[in-house]
Amino acid sequence: MNTTRIQSSILTLFQDDNRWSHPGRRVVFWYDPDGQFTDAFNELQPDGIKKLQLGDTPFTVKHHLLIEQPEQPFLLYAPFPEPPHQDNWLLDIQLSGLTFSADPAALIYADLGFKQRSLEMTIRDRLKFFNSRKRTEALQNMGLPPDTDERGLILAMLSVLAGLKVPDAGALIRQVLLKGLLESDNLLWKDIDRFVYPHDFWRVVQEHTGFADTTPSLRKLFVQLLITHFEKSLHGSIPTDFKAQVITPGQRAYAFIDQWMRDQQDSPGWKELSQQIAEELNILDAIQNLSPEVLYEAATFEVVDQAIIRGCVKALRSPTPDLTPWPNWLQARRTLFWFSEYQPLYCALDAAIELLELKRQYPEGFRMPAPQLFQAYAKQLYRFDQTYRQFIVASDAARGDILKGLIEDIENLYTQWYLDELGEAWSDSLENSWQLTDTPSQTRFFGQHVQPIISGKEREKAFVIISDALRYEVASELKETIQKELRGKTTIEPLFGVLPSVTKLGMAALLPGRKLELLPGNNDVLRDGLSTQGTPARQKVLDQNSRVEPTILSAQELLTMSSEEGRTAISAYHLVYIYHNTIDAIGDKAASERQVFAACSQAINELVRLVKKICNSLNGTNVLITSDHGFLYQRRPIAEADKRPLPRGEGVLETSRRYVLGQNLDADSGTKAFSLPYTGEAIAIVPRGSLRFAVQGAGSQYVHGGASLQEICVPVITYHHQRAVKGDEGPARKVGVQVNARARRVTNNRFNLSLVQTEAVEGRWRSRQVTVALYDPESLAPITDVPGAELSSSSVSPSDREFSIRLTVTTTNPPTTAYLIVKDTDDESEILRETWTVNLGITNDFGDF
C-alpha cells in the first residue's frame, strides 16, 4: 500500500471538520488485524499529529491521552483486531474520535468523507464499481454529505451508472427503462448487474414508485407504472383484466409517470415505450366499452385519444346527438400529452359541435325582413361560414379517415341547409332595386369612414387597407386577432356592398367621389367620370377627390420595406391606400381554389403584420381595413342541379357564374333581377341563394359577383392605435384565474378543484396556459401531480368560464399545510398562491370514487 496515499487519507480525516461531531481534540484509531501496515505506520510523518502504537497497556495510554496530553491530536495504531466493546478499555475515547482502515474500501470510505462506518462494508461489497477512476470521480463530484446513509450511497452509485450528475431516483429509473425493457439487451442494466446488485436497483424502485414484485423485471415495472397511472386518470373503474397490475397505493407510481411525461428531454422516449406497451396489451380493444365520460382526462395511452375522437364523431353523427358535455371533454384534452398529435382532429370536432349548436338556434330558419337579416348576418350568422371554414382547414390537416363520414354530414349541413335556407330567405327578402333601408352602402365608405379622419380638426393621417375578397367572417377573425396582439381600439361594422360583387366595381366604390358608373361589357368603372382601372387611374381619382395628398402602395411592397424606407415612402402623404390580394389571388384560379380557406389564414397573418408595421414602424394611428367584395365557397363540388342556365340574347352585355348584366332581361324562378343605381338602363340578373350559372370550365366552387350575404356584406375594421405610456403593461394582458372552493382543505388523495377564468378572452385579454398543483411549503416541491389547464373561454358569463381540475396527492406523507400554486406555463411565474390544509386521515386511495 502506498504510504503517501495512507498519509493523505489520515490527514483528510483529521482536517475535515464535517466528519467531526465536536470541536475538541481529535483522535483517530487505526486497527490493523494482521499487522501488515506496521512499517507504513512507522514511516508516517503526519504534521502536528502524534503517533502512538497500542499494546496491552490501555490504562497507561488512557492516562497519557487524558491527563498528560489532553489537547494533542493522536493517531493510535493497533496491530490487532478491534476488540469487542465490552473488552475495549479505550472505547470512550474511540467513540469520541474516528476510525481509519488502510484496506481499499476503507480508503475509499475515507476519501468520500462519510461518518457512518457501516458504509465501508457497503463499499467493500461493491468494489468493482470503484475500479474505474471515472466512476469514482463522478461519485465524488456529486458531493455527498458526510451523514449519507447506505440508501443514499447506493442511489448515488446507481445514478453514476446512469450518467446523472446528482442522485435522482426518478431520473435513474427513467434512464434504465429508456435503455430497453428487456434486460438482456439493456446495457445500463448490465452495468447495474456488474458493478452493484440488481436488488439495489429494485429497492430504489420500490421506495420511489411503490412497485414490489417477487420476480421483478423492467417490463413488469413499466407496465404496472403505466396501468396505475391510467387507473388514476379515469373517472370510473379500470377494465377488470388490468386490475391486478395496479400498484396500491399508487400515488408515487402516478407521480413518476406524470413527471416523466412532462419532462421535455425524456418524454419522447416515454411516448415510444407507451405506444409499444399499448400495442402489446391491446389497450384499444380493452377500453372500447369505456365511455368518454370515464376517459376524457386519461393520457397514459395514445389510443385513448383515438377512442375519444371516435366517440365524438359517433355522437356528432347520431340522429339526436347530446353534445352538452363534449365541449368540456374536448377542452380537457388540450392540455394532455397526446393533444398535439391530434390537434387538427380536435379542432375539427370543436367546429362541428359549434355548427350543430348554431343550427339548433335557428329551428325556423332565417325568415325576416332584409335589413334585419343583413344585421343578423353581421352579428351572428356569419359564424356559420367562419366555423365551416375552420372545420375544413382542420379536417384538411387531420390524419386518417376518421372524419370522412362527418365531413359529409357537415357539407350537408352547410350546403343543403345553411346556404340554401339563408340564400332563399335573403333572396325573398330583397326588393328589385339594389338598396337596403337604413344600411350604409359601400359606395359611401370614403365619406363616412375616411373623410372624418383626414379632414377633422386634427387632420390626421389615414391608412386604408383594401384586401381583395376579405369576406366578413374572415374580417371578424382578423379583428379579434388585432385586438389580442395590439394595444389599440378595434371595431367592425358591415357595409351593403355593390352588385355585381366584383373587384372592378368594389374597388371603385371605395374611392372618393359622388358618382359611380359601371359600364357593362367594359372592364372599367368610372368615379366622377374618371377611370378606376389600375393603380395610376385610382391615384388620379384620389388626387382629385380626396382633397389631401394621397398615395398608393401594395401590401407586399410595404411589408418588404425597412422602417426607414417605409417612413420615407409615406412621409409626404396624408392618405395612404394599401392594396392587398391574397384570398382572391388563390381562390379565383381553378387550380388553387381548393386552398382558398388556407389563404384566408394567410391573409389574416399578413394583415396583422401590416397593421403592426404601420403603427409600430411608420407611426400610424388610424387604420381602416375593408374589402371590395366577399365570396362563396364550398368544398363539395357543385352539382348540376345547383347550376342555372345562363341567360341568352342580344341584351346580354356581361356574364359570370354569379351574375349577368344586360338590358331587357327577364328573371326566372331560379334567378332574381335588380335595377342598379350605377348602370343606367342595364339590370343585373343573379342566381338565387348560392346557385351558379352554368359556365363552361373549372373553378365553380369559389365564386363572387352575386347578391348573397357572403358576397355583399362588406366589412370595415376601424383600428385606432394607442401609444405606450409610462406604466402601461403592454399591448395585451393575459386573463387571470381564481379558485372557487368553500374550504381550502384536502381530505382525499384525489380531489376536484374548481378554477374560474376571471376575464373573457376578448379585446386585449389573451388566453393563458397554466399548471396547478399543491406544493410543500418548505421545499416547494409538488406533492400532487401537476396538470395543465387552458384559460381560453370568450364567454361573457363567469359560469361558462369555470372548470374543474382533478389533482392526485403523490406523496406518502404529505405536510398538513401546503401551498396551492397556479403558474403560467410560458415563464413559470406564479399567478396565484393560497394556503391549504391537508388532512387525509385514513389514506383513501380511491378519493371521491
Tab-separated table of C-alpha atoms in Angstrom, residues 6 61 101 170 183 209 267 345 369 409 432 444 534 598 713 761 803 832:
chain	number	residue	atom	x	y	z
A	6	ILE	CA	-2.327	6.405	3.553
A	61	VAL	CA	-2.441	5.070	27.099
A	101	SER	CA	-8.516	1.467	7.937
A	170	GLY	CA	-36.831	9.166	-10.634
A	183	GLU	CA	-32.731	-6.904	-19.505
A	209	THR	CA	-42.736	4.106	-7.048
A	267	SER	CA	-40.886	12.431	-22.865
A	345	LEU	CA	-58.905	16.424	-35.403
A	369	PRO	CA	-87.013	41.498	-43.457
A	409	ASP	CA	-72.562	15.476	-42.701
A	432	ASN	CA	-85.965	44.536	-57.072
A	444	ARG	CA	-70.228	55.840	-49.110
A	534	GLY	CA	-55.310	50.134	-62.418
A	598	ALA	CA	-55.816	28.305	-46.140
A	713	CYS	CA	-71.722	42.033	-46.562
A	761	VAL	CA	-60.758	36.234	-23.915
A	803	PHE	CA	-63.917	24.446	-14.997
A	832	LEU	CA	-51.891	32.601	-7.576
